[in-house]
Coordinates of C-alpha atoms in Angstrom, one line a residue:
M4 CA 0.1 0.0 -0.1
V5 CA 1.1 3.5 -0.7
T6 CA 0.3 4.8 2.8
S7 CA 2.5 2.1 4.3
A8 CA 5.6 4.1 3.0
F9 CA 4.1 7.6 2.6
L10 CA 3.0 8.0 6.2
P11 CA 6.4 7.0 7.8
G12 CA 8.1 9.3 5.4
L13 CA 5.6 12.0 6.5
V14 CA 6.1 11.5 10.3
T15 CA 9.9 11.1 10.2
G16 CA 10.2 14.2 8.0
L17 CA 8.4 16.3 10.4
A18 CA 9.9 14.9 13.4
L19 CA 13.4 15.6 11.9
I20 CA 12.3 19.1 10.6
V21 CA 10.2 20.5 13.5
A22 CA 13.1 20.6 16.1
I23 CA 14.3 24.1 16.7
G24 CA 17.3 25.0 14.7
A25 CA 18.9 28.0 12.8
Q26 CA 17.0 27.7 9.6
N27 CA 13.6 27.5 11.6
A28 CA 14.5 30.5 13.7
F29 CA 15.2 32.5 10.7
V30 CA 12.0 31.6 9.2
L31 CA 10.2 32.5 12.3
R32 CA 12.1 35.8 12.4
Q33 CA 11.2 36.5 8.8
G34 CA 7.6 35.6 9.2
I35 CA 6.9 38.0 12.0
R36 CA 8.9 40.8 10.2
R37 CA 6.8 40.0 7.3
E38 CA 9.7 40.3 4.9
H39 CA 10.1 38.1 2.0
V40 CA 8.3 35.3 3.6
G41 CA 7.3 33.5 0.4
A42 CA 10.9 33.4 -0.9
V43 CA 12.3 32.3 2.2
V44 CA 9.5 29.4 2.7
A45 CA 10.1 28.4 -1.1
I46 CA 13.8 28.1 -0.6
C47 CA 13.5 26.1 2.2
I48 CA 11.1 23.8 0.9
V49 CA 12.8 23.2 -2.4
S50 CA 16.3 22.8 -0.7
D51 CA 14.8 20.1 1.5
I52 CA 13.2 18.4 -1.3
F53 CA 16.4 18.5 -3.4
L54 CA 18.4 17.2 -0.4
I55 CA 16.1 14.4 0.4
G56 CA 16.0 13.5 -3.3
L57 CA 19.7 13.3 -3.4
G58 CA 19.6 10.9 -0.5
T59 CA 16.8 8.8 -1.9
A60 CA 18.7 8.6 -5.1
G61 CA 21.8 7.1 -3.2
I62 CA 23.9 10.0 -3.0
G63 CA 24.4 9.7 0.7
V64 CA 26.9 7.1 0.0
L65 CA 29.2 9.6 -1.8
I66 CA 28.8 12.2 1.1
E67 CA 30.0 9.6 3.5
R68 CA 33.1 8.9 1.3
V69 CA 33.9 12.8 1.3
P70 CA 33.8 13.7 5.0
W71 CA 36.1 16.8 4.6
L72 CA 33.3 18.2 2.5
L73 CA 30.8 18.3 5.6
N74 CA 33.5 19.6 7.7
A75 CA 34.1 22.5 5.4
F76 CA 30.5 23.2 5.6
R77 CA 30.6 22.8 9.4
W78 CA 33.2 25.5 10.0
A79 CA 31.7 27.9 7.4
G80 CA 28.4 27.6 9.3
V81 CA 30.1 28.1 12.5
V82 CA 31.3 31.4 11.6
Y83 CA 28.2 32.6 9.8
L84 CA 26.1 31.6 12.8
A85 CA 28.2 33.5 15.1
V86 CA 28.0 36.6 13.0
F87 CA 24.4 36.4 12.8
A88 CA 24.0 35.9 16.6
V89 CA 26.1 39.1 17.1
M90 CA 24.1 41.2 14.5
S91 CA 20.8 39.8 16.3
F92 CA 22.0 41.0 19.8
R93 CA 23.0 44.3 18.5
S94 CA 19.4 44.6 16.8
A95 CA 17.9 43.8 20.3
L96 CA 19.6 46.9 21.8
K97 CA 17.5 49.0 19.5
P98 CA 14.3 47.3 18.9
Q99 CA 11.7 48.7 16.3
T100 CA 8.2 48.2 15.5
M101 CA 6.9 46.9 12.1
D102 CA 6.5 50.4 10.7
A103 CA 10.3 50.8 11.1
A104 CA 11.6 47.3 10.7
G105 CA 8.9 45.8 8.5
T106 CA 8.3 44.6 4.8
G107 CA 11.0 45.7 2.6
A108 CA 13.4 46.8 5.2
G109 CA 15.8 44.1 4.1
S110 CA 16.7 43.4 0.6
L111 CA 15.4 40.4 -1.2
R112 CA 19.0 39.4 -2.3
G113 CA 20.1 39.8 1.2
V114 CA 17.2 37.4 2.6
V115 CA 17.7 34.8 -0.2
L116 CA 21.5 34.6 0.6
A117 CA 20.9 34.4 4.4
T118 CA 18.2 31.7 3.5
L119 CA 20.5 29.6 1.5
A120 CA 23.3 30.0 3.8
F121 CA 21.1 28.8 6.7
T122 CA 20.1 25.7 4.7
W123 CA 23.3 24.8 3.0
L124 CA 26.0 25.5 5.5
N125 CA 24.5 23.5 8.2
P126 CA 25.9 19.9 8.0
H127 CA 22.7 18.6 9.9
A128 CA 20.8 19.3 6.9
Y129 CA 23.0 16.9 5.0
L130 CA 22.9 14.4 7.9
D131 CA 19.4 14.6 8.3
A132 CA 18.1 15.1 4.7
V133 CA 20.5 13.0 2.7
L134 CA 21.8 10.2 5.0
I135 CA 19.1 9.5 7.5
L136 CA 15.9 10.1 5.3
G137 CA 17.7 9.0 2.3
N138 CA 18.7 5.7 4.1
L139 CA 15.2 5.2 5.6
A140 CA 13.7 5.9 2.1
N141 CA 15.9 3.2 0.4
Q142 CA 15.0 0.7 3.0
H143 CA 11.4 0.6 1.4
G144 CA 12.8 -0.8 -1.9
E145 CA 10.6 0.1 -4.7
Q146 CA 8.5 2.4 -2.4
R147 CA 11.4 4.5 -1.8
W148 CA 10.1 7.6 -3.5
I149 CA 6.9 7.2 -1.9
F150 CA 8.6 7.5 1.3
A151 CA 10.6 10.4 0.1
G152 CA 7.1 11.8 -1.1
G153 CA 6.0 11.7 2.6
A154 CA 9.2 13.6 3.5
F155 CA 8.6 16.0 0.8
T156 CA 5.1 17.0 2.1
G157 CA 6.2 17.2 5.6
S158 CA 8.7 20.0 4.6
V159 CA 5.9 21.5 2.6
I160 CA 3.4 21.6 5.5
W161 CA 6.1 22.8 8.2
F162 CA 7.6 25.6 6.4
T163 CA 4.4 26.9 4.9
A164 CA 2.7 26.6 8.5
L165 CA 5.8 28.2 10.3
G166 CA 6.0 31.2 7.8
A167 CA 2.3 31.7 7.3
G168 CA 1.8 31.5 11.0
A169 CA 4.6 33.8 12.1
R170 CA 3.5 36.5 9.5
A171 CA -0.4 35.9 10.9
L172 CA 0.8 36.9 14.1
S173 CA 2.9 39.7 13.3
H174 CA 0.5 42.4 14.1
V175 CA -0.2 41.0 17.4
L176 CA 3.7 40.9 18.2
N177 CA 4.6 44.1 16.8
T178 CA 6.0 45.7 19.9
P179 CA 9.7 46.9 20.6
L180 CA 9.4 44.4 23.6
T181 CA 8.6 41.5 21.3
W182 CA 11.4 42.3 18.9
R183 CA 14.0 42.5 21.6
I184 CA 12.9 38.9 22.8
V185 CA 12.8 37.8 19.2
D186 CA 16.2 39.1 18.4
V187 CA 17.7 37.8 21.6
G188 CA 16.1 34.4 21.2
V189 CA 17.2 34.2 17.5
G190 CA 20.8 35.3 18.7
L191 CA 21.0 32.8 21.5
V192 CA 19.7 29.9 19.0
M193 CA 22.2 30.9 16.5
L194 CA 25.0 30.8 19.2
F195 CA 24.1 27.6 20.5
I196 CA 24.2 25.9 17.2
A197 CA 27.5 27.4 16.3
V198 CA 29.1 26.4 19.6
Q199 CA 27.3 22.7 19.0
L200 CA 28.7 22.6 15.4
A201 CA 32.3 23.8 16.6
L202 CA 32.3 20.9 19.4
M203 CA 30.9 18.3 17.0
P204 CA 33.6 15.6 16.4
A205 CA 35.1 15.6 12.8
I206 CA 32.8 13.8 10.4

């Protein structure tokens, strides 16, 4: 049955993606800011589908044989996350409301590049999407792409709900105090993940 592979893919995909991380924190931040939310969500979804697809196609074996590549991404991610954390803490010192910091405050190019960085410089994205989901998908044999389809659907549901939900709540959360909390929270998440990546054993 199709559901025998689709539902496990959906549940596993959601379980791996819902956990708070740099990417989710950034999507939440952009949703509350109402700043290029559609582009951010689309990039996250397409990237996830691409990575899961690579794993399902068997590319995970190649990544396991080139460990230096993931380590390069790891240290690039550490630097990027640390810099973004500092920027978030600086922003928390001068919180603004939506009128001052809302839609259009950041360029589309800058937001797109940031989204790509949070997605592609994080080795956990490769470990979760390519290796874990890819290996689980291939355990379903001929139904591996059905499993992958479930994981694809999980990404679409999660990122759409996160971005749209944060955007819908933006008017309620549009206060300097809320922005200070958001910026500090995002900064702490980025810093925590940067430390985790830095302390992670060589892959």
